[in-house]
mmCIF file of C-alpha atoms in Angstrom:
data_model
loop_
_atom_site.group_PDB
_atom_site.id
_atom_site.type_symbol
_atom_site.label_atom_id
_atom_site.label_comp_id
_atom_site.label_asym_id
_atom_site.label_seq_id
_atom_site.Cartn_x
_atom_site.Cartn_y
_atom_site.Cartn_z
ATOM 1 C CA UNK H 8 -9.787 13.173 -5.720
ATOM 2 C CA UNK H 9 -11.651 13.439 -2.833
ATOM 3 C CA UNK H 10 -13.166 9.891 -2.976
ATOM 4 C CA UNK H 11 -9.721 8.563 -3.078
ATOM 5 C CA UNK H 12 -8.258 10.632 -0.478
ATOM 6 C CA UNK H 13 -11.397 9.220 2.346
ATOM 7 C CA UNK H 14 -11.162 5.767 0.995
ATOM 8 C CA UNK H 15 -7.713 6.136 1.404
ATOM 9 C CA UNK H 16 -7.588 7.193 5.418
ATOM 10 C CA UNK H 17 -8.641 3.914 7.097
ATOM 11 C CA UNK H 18 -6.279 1.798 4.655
ATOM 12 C CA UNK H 19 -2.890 4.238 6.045
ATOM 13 C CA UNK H 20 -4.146 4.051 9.695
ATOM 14 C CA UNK H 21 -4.492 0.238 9.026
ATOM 15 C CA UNK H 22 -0.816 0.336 7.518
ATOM 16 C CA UNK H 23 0.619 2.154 10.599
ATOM 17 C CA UNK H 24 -1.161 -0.081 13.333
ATOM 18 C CA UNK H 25 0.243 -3.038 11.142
ATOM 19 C CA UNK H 26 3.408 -1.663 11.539
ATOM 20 C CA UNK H 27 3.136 -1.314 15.361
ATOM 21 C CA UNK H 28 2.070 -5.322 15.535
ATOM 22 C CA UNK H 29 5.246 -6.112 12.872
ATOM 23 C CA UNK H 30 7.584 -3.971 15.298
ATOM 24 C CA UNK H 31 6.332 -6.303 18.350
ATOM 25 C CA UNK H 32 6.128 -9.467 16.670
ATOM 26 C CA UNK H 33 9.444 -10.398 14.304
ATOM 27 C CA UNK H 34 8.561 -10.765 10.594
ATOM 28 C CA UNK H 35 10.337 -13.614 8.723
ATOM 29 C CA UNK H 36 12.057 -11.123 6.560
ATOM 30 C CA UNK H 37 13.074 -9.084 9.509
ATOM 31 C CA UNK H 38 12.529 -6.168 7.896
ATOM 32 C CA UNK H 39 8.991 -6.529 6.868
ATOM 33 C CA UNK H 40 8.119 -3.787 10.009
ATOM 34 C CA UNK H 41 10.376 -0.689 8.106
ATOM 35 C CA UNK H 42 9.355 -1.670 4.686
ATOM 36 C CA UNK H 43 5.864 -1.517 5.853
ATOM 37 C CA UNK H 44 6.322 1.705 7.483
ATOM 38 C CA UNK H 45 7.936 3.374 5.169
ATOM 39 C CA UNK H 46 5.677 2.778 2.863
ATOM 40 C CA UNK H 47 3.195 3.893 4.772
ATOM 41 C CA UNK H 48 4.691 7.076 5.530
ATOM 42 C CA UNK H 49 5.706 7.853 1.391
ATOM 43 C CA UNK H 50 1.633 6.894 0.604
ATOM 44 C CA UNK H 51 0.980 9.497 3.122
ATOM 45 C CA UNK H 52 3.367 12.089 1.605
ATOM 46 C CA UNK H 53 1.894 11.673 -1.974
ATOM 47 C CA UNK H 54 -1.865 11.894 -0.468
ATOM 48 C CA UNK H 55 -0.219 15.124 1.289
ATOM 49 C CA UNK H 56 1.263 15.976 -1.894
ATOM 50 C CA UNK H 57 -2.036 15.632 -3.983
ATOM 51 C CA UNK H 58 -4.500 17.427 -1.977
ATOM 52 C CA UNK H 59 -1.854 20.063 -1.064
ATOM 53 C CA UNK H 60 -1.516 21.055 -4.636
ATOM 54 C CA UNK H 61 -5.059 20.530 -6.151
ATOM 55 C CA UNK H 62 -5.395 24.353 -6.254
ATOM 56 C CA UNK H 63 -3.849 25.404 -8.345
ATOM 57 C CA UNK H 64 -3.768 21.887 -9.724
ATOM 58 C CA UNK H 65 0.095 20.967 -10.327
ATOM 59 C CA UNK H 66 0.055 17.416 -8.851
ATOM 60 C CA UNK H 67 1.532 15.660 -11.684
ATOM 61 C CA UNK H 68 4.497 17.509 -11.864
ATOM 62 C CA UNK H 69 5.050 18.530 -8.353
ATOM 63 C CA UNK H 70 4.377 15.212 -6.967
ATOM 64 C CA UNK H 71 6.478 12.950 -9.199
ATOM 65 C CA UNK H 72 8.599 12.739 -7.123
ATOM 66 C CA UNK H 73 6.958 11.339 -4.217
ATOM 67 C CA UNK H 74 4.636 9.236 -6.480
ATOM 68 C CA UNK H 75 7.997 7.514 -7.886
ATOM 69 C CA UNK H 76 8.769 6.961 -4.209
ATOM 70 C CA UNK H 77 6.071 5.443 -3.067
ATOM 71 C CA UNK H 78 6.393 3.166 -6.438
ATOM 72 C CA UNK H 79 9.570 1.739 -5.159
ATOM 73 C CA UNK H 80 8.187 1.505 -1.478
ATOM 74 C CA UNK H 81 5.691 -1.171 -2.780
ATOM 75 C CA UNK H 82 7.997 -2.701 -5.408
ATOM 76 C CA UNK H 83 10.766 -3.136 -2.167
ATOM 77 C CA UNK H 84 7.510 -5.348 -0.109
ATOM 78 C CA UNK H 85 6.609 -7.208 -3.845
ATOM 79 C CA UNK H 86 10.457 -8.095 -4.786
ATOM 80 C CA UNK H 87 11.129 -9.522 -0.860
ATOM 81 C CA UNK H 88 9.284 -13.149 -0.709
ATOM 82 C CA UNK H 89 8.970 -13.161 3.213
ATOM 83 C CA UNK H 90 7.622 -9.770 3.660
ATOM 84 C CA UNK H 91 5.343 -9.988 0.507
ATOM 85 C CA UNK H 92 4.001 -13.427 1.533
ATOM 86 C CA UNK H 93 3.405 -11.638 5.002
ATOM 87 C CA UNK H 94 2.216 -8.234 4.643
ATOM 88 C CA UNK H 95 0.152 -8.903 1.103
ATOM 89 C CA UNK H 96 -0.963 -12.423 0.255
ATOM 90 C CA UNK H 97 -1.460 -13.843 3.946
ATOM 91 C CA UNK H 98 -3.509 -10.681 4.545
ATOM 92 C CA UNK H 99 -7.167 -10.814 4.257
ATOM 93 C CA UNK H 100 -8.157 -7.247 3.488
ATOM 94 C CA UNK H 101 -5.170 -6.393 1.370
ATOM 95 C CA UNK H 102 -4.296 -3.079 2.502
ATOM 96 C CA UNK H 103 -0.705 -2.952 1.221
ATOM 97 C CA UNK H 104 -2.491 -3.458 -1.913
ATOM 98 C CA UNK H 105 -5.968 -0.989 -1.776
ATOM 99 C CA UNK H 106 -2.948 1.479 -1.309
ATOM 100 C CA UNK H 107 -0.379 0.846 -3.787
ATOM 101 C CA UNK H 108 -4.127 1.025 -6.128
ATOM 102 C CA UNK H 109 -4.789 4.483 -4.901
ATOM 103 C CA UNK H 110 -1.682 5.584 -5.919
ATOM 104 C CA UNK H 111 -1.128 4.580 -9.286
ATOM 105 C CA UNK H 112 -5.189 5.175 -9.415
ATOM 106 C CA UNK H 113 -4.994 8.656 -8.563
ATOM 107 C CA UNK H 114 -1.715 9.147 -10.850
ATOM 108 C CA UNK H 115 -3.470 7.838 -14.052
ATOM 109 C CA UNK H 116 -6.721 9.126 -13.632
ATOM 110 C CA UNK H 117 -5.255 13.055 -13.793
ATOM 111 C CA UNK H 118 -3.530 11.284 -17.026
ATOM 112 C CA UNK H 119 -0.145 12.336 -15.209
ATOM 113 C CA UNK H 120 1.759 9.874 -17.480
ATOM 114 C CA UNK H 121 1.010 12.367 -20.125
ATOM 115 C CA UNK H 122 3.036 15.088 -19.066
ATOM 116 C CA UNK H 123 6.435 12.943 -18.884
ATOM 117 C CA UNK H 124 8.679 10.704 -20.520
ATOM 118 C CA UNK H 125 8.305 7.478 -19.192
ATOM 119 C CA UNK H 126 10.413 3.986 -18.805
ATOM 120 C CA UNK H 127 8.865 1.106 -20.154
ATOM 121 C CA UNK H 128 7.216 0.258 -16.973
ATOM 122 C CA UNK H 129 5.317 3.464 -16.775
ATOM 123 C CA UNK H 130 7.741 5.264 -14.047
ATOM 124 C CA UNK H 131 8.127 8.982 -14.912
ATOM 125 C CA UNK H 132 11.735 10.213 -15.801
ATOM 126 C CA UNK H 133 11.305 13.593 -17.027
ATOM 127 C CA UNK H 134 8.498 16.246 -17.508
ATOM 128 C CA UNK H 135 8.273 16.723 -21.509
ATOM 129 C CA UNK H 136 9.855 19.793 -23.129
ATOM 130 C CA UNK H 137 6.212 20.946 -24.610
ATOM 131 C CA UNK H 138 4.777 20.861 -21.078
ATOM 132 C CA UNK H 139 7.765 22.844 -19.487
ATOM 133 C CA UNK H 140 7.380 25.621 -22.169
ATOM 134 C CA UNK H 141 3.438 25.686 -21.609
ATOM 135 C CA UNK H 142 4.145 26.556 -17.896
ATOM 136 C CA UNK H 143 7.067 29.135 -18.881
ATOM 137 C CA UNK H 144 3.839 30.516 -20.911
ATOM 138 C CA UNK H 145 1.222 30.126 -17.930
ATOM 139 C CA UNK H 146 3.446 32.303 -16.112
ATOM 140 C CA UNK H 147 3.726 34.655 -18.443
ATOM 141 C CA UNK H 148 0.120 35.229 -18.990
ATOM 142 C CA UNK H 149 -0.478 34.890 -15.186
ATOM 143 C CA UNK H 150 2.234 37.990 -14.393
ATOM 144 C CA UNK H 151 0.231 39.911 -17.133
ATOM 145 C CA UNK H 152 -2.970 39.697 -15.517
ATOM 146 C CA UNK H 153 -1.839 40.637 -12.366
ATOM 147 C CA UNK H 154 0.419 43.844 -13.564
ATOM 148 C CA UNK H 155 -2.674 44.967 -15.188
ATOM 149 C CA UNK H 156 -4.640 44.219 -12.621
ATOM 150 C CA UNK H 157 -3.850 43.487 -9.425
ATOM 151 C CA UNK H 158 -5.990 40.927 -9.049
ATOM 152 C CA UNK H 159 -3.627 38.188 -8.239
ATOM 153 C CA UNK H 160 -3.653 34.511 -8.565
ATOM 154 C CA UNK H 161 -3.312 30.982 -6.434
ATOM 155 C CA UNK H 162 -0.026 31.445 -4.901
ATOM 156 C CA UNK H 163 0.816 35.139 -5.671
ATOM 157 C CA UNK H 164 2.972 35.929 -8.632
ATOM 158 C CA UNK H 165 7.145 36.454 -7.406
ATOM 159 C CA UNK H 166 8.094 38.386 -9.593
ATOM 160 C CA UNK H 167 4.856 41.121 -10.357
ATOM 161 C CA UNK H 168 5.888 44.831 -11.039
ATOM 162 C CA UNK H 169 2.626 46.376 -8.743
ATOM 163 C CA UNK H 170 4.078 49.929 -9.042
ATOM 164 C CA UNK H 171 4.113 49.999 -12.393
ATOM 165 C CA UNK H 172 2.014 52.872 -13.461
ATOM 166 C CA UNK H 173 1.727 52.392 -17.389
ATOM 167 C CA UNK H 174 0.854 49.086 -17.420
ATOM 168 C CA UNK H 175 -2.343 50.057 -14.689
ATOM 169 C CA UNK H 176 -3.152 51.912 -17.768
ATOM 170 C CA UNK H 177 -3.575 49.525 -20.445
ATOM 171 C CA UNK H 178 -6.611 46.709 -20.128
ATOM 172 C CA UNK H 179 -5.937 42.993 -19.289
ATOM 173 C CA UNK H 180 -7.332 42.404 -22.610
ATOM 174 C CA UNK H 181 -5.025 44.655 -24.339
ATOM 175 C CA UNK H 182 -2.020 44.066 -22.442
ATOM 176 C CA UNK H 183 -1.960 40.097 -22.608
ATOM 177 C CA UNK H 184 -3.877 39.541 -25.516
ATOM 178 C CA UNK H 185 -0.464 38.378 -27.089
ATOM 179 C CA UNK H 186 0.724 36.309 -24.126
ATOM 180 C CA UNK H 187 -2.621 34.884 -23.914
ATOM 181 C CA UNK H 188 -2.586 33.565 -27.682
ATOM 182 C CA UNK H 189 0.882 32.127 -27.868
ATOM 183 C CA UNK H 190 -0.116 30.419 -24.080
ATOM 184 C CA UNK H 191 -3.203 29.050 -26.680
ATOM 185 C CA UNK H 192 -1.451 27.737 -29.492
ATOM 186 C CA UNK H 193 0.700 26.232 -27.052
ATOM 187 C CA UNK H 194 -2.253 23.922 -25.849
ATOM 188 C CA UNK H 195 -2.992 23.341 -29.294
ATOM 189 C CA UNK H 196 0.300 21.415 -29.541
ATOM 190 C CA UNK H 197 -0.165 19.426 -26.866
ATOM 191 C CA UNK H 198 -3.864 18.542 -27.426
ATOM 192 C CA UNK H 199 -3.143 17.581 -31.505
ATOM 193 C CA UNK H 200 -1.831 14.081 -29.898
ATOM 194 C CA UNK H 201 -2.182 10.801 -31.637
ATOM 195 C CA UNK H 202 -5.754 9.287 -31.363
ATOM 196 C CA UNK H 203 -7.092 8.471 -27.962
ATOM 197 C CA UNK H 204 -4.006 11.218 -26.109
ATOM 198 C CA UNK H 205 -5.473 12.500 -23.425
ATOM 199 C CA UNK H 206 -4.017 15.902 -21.900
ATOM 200 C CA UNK H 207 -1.866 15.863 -18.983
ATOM 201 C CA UNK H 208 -4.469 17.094 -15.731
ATOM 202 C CA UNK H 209 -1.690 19.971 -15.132
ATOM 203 C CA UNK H 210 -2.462 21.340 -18.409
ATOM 204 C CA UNK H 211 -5.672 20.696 -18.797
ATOM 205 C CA UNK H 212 -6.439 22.142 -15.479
ATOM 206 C CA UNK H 213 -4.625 25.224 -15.498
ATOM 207 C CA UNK H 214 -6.044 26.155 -19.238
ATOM 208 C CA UNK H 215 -9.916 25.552 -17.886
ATOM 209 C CA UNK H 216 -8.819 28.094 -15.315
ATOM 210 C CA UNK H 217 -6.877 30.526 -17.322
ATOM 211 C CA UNK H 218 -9.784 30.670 -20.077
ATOM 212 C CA UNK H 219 -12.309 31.096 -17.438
ATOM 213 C CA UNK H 220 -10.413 34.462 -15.567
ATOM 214 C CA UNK H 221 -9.916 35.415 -19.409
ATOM 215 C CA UNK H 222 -13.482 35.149 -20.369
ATOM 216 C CA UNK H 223 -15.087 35.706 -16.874
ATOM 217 C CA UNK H 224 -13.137 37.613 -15.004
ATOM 218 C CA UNK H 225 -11.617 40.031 -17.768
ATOM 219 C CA UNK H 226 -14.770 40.048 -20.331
ATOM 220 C CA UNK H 227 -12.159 39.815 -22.664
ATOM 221 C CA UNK H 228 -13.847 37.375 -25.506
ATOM 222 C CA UNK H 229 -14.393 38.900 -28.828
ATOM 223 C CA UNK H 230 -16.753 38.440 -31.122
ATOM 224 C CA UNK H 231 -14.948 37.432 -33.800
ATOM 225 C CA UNK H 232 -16.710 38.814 -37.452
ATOM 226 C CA UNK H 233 -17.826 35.230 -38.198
ATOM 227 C CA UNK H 234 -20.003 34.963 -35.279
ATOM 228 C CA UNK H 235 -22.023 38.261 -36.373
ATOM 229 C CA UNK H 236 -22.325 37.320 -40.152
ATOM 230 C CA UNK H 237 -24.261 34.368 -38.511
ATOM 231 C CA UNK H 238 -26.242 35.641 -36.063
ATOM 232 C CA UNK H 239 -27.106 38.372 -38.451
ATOM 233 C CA UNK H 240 -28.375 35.810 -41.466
ATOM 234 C CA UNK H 241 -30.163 33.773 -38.611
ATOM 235 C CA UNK H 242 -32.092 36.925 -37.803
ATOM 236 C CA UNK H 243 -33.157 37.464 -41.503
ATOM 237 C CA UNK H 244 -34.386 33.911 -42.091
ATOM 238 C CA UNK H 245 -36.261 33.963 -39.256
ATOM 239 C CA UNK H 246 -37.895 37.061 -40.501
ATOM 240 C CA UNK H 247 -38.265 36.257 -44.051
ATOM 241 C CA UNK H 248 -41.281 34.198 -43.815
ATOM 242 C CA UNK H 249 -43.085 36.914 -42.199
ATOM 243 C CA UNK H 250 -41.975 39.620 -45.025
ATOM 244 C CA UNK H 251 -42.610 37.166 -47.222
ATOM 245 C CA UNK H 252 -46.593 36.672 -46.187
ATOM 246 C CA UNK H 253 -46.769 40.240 -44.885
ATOM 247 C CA UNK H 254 -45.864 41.464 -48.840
ATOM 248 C CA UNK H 255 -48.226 38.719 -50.148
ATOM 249 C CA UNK H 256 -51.213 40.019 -47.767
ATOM 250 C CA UNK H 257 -50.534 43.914 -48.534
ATOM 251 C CA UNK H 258 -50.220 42.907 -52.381
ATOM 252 C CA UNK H 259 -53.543 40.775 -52.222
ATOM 253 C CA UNK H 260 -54.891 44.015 -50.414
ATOM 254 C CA UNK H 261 -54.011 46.324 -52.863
ATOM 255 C CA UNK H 262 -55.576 43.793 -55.795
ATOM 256 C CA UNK H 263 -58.598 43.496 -54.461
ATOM 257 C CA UNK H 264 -58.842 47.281 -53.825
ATOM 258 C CA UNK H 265 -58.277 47.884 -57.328
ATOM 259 C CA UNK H 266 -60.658 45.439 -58.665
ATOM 260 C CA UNK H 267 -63.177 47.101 -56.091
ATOM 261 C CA UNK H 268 -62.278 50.285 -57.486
ATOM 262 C CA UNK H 269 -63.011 49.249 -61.005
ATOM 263 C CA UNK H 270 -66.023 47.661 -60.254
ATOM 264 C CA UNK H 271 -67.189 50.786 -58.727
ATOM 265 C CA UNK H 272 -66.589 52.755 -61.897
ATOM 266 C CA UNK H 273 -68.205 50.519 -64.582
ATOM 267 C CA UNK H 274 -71.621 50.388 -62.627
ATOM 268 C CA UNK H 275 -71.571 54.328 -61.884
ATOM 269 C CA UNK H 276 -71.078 54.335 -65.896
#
């Protein structure tokens, strides 16, 4: 994201300087100079938009909004012949263009589409049900952690109880363990997509993060019976050659000992 956001600052001061020559100059179109600024101004709001809410990450679905905006900013250049012949195929370094690319870019690299229901030209309509529960989840889990310990997250829970005294007594690993299971099988769901489904950046994002306070943070990963029935047969294979040669040494000992012995006794006879 950061790439695209400083490739992306000379093409919007480029865009607004354009517009400055377009308002001196008339355009053919005669309103090639507002179409050009505001399209300027909604890239700007969706780079805003993006970097403002890459922590934590909820682009997709908090920047829809602007992202569909700035989708129609280009289309209303594209669909007007004057202004498009003007402001994109008469000029050389295509700035209208590396712009409109950033955006849509930026959008489908986080896999944004993902997380909505889309027309058949790839413009979000609505975020999905499945991702709207997941968050419902998130925030469930998220409120747990901090009641239990204080120890808020990126932007502070609403809604936390901090004065309450029984929860302070139970662990985070206790407490949520629950919340944190059903927020699990929830991202199960989504990730069991059809072949090649990629999860929404939103998701995917915010479960890296919530798995990594849970394991991290917390200490709260088990080790689930499984794991120890392994580790334990590992342990006893490794060993097993060196029992095994260890008995054949002491048994090869004790032979030859008693063959010495024997020896011993038939020449003292």
């Amino acid at each position: 994201m950061v790439f695209f956001v400083s490739l992306l600052r000379p093409c919007i001061f480029v865009l607004i300087w354009q517009t400055r020559t377009l308002a001196v100059s008339p355009s053919p179109g005669g309103d090639c100079a507002k179409l050009l600024k505001t399209f300027a101004e909604v890239v700007s709001n969706y780079t805003y938009c993006a970097v403002n809410n890459s922590r934590p990450f909820r682009f997709c679905c908090v920047c829809e909004k602007v992202y569909v905006t700035a989708l129609n900013g280009h289309r209303s250049i594209v669909q007007d012949n004057d202004c498009h012949n003007d402001l994109v195929l008469a000029e050389k370094y295509q700035i209208v263009e590396s712009a409109y690319d950033f955006v849509v870019n930026l959008w489908k690299s986080s896999n944004c589409p993902a997380c909505f229901e889309n027309d058949k030209d790839g413009t979000p309509k609505e975020i999905k049900t499945e991702i709207t529960e997941f968050f419902h989840k998130l925030d469930a889990v998220e409120h747990c952690f901090y009641n239990n310990s204080q120890i808020h997250v990126i932007p502070v829970p609403v809604n936390h109880s901090a004065s309450n005294s029984s929860a302070k007594v139970l662990s985070v690993c206790d407490s949520c363990d629950k919340s944190y299971g059903t927020l699990k099988e929830s991202y199960k769901n989504i990730e069991s997509g059809p072949e090649g489904y990629k999860v929404c950046a939103d998701v995917s994002a915010s479960m890296n993060y919530t798995r990594q306070r849970w394991s991290n943070n917390f200490h709260c990963v088990k080790i689930h019976s499984d794991l120890v029935s392994v580790v334990a047969l590992t342990v006893f294979f490794c060993f097993l050659p060196i029992i095994f040669y260890t008995s054949l040494r002491l048994q090869g000992t004790a032979s030859k000992d008693k063959k010495l012995g024997t020896s011993l006794r038939v020449n003292h006879r």
